[in-house]
Short mmCIF file of C-alpha atoms in Angstrom, two decimals:
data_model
loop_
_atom_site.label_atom_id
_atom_site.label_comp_id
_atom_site.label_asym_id
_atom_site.label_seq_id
_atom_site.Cartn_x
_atom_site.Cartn_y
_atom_site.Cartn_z
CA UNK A 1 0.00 0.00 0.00
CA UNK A 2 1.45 3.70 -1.06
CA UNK A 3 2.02 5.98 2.07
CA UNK A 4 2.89 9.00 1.58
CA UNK A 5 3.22 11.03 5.24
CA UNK A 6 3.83 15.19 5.41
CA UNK A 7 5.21 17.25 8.53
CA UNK A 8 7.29 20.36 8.78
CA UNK A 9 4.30 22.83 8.18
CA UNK A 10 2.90 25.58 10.25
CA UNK A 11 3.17 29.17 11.13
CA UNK A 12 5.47 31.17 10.20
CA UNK A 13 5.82 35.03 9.07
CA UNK A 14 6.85 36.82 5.84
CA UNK A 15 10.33 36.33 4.68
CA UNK A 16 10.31 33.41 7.08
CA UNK A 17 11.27 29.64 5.90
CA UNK A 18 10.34 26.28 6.69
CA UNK A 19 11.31 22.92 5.70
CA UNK A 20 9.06 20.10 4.83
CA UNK A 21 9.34 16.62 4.70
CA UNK A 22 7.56 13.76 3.21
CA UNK A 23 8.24 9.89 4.00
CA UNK A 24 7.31 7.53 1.06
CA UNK A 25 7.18 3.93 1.23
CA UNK A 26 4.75 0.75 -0.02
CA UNK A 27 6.67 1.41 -3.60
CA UNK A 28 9.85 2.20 -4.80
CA UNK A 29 10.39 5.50 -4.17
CA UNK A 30 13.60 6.12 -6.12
CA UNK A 31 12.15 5.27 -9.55
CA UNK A 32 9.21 7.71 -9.01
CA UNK A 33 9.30 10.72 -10.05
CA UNK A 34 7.77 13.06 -6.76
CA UNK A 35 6.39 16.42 -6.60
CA UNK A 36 4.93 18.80 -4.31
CA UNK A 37 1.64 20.04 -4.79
CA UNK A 38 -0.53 22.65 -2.52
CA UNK A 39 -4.04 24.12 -2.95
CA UNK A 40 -4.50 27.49 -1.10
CA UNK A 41 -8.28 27.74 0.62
CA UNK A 42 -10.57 28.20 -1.64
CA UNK A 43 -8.83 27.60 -4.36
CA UNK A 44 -8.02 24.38 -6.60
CA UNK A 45 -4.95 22.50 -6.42
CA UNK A 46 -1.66 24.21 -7.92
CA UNK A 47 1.74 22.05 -8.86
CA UNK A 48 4.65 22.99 -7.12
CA UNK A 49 7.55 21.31 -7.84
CA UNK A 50 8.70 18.14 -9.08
CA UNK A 51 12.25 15.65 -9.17
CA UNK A 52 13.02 13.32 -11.31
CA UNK A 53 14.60 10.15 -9.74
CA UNK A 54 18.05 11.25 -11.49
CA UNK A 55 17.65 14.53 -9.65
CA UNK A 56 16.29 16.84 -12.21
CA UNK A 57 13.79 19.43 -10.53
CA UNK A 58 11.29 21.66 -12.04
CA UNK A 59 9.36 24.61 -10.17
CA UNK A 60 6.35 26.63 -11.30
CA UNK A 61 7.29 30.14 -11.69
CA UNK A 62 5.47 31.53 -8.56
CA UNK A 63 8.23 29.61 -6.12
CA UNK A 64 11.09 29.60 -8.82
CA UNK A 65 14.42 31.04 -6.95
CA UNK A 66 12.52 30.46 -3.46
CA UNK A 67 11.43 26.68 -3.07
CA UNK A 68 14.41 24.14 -3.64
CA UNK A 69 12.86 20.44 -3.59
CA UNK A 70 15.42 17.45 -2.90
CA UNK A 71 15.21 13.73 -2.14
CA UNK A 72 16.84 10.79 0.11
CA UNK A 73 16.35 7.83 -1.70
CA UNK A 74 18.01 6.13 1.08
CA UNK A 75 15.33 7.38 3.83
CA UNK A 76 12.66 6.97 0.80
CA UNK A 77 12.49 11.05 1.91
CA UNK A 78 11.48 13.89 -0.08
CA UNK A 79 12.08 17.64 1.30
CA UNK A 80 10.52 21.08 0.04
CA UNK A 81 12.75 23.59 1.81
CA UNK A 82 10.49 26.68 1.55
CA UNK A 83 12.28 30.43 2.07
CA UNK A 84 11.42 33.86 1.60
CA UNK A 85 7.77 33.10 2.22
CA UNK A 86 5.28 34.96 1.09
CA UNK A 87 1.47 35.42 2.52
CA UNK A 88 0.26 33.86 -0.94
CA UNK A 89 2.18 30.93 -0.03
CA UNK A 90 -0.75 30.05 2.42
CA UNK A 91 -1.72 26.63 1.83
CA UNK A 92 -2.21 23.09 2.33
CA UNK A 93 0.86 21.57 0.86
CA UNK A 94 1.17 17.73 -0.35
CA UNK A 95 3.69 15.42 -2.06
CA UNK A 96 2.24 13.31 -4.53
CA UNK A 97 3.94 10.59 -7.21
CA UNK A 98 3.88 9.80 -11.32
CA UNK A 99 1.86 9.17 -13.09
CA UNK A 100 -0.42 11.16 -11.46
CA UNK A 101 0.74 14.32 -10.05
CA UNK A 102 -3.21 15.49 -9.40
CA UNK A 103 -3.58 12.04 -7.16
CA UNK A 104 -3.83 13.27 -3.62
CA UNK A 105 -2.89 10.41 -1.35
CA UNK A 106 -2.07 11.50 2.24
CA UNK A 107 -3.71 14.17 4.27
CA UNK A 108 -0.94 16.98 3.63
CA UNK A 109 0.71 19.49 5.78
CA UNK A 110 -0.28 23.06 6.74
CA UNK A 111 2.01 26.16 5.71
CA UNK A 112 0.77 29.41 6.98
CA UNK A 113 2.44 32.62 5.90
CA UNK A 114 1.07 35.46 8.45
CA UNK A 115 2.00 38.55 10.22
#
């Protein structure tokens, strides 16, 4: 069974950073590609970031130069350090896997960017 498990959200204020973490396992985690995915309240769900298992990332433009996204395939571990945050980075934040990047399978973890 796929498990995917977020922590490292919460509270933090403008400019601030925080690190996220999500532990894979029930598959092999280093031959997925992973992403990170987050849908702000309200609004529908909005694609992140994404690595390859070779490494390659890709970022949307709104957290280009701000987000970095890495993995451990060793811990079957992917990380979403998040800095210089912003108040529209308010959101419920996931990681997700190929081929399905819209698939939500785990409950998420809760980044709030507030004064």
């Amino acid at each position: 069974e796929v498990q995917l498990v977020e922590s490292g959200g919460g509270l933090v204020q403008p400019g601030g950073s925080l690190r996220l973490s999500c532990a894979a396992s029930g598959f092999t985690f280093s031959s997925y590609r992973m992403h990170w995915v987050r849908q702000a309240p309200g609004k529908g769900l909005e694609w992140v970031s994404g690595i390859y298992s070779g490494d390659r990332t890709y970022y949307a433009d709104s957290v280009k130069g701000r987000f970095t996204i890495s993995r451990d395939n060793a811990k079957n571990t992917l990380y979403l350090q998040l800095n210089s945050l912003k108040t529209d980075d308010t959101a419920m934040y996931y990681c997700t896997k190929d081929p399905d990047w819209r698939q939500l399978l785990s409950q998420g973890t809760q980044v709030t960017v507030s004064s």
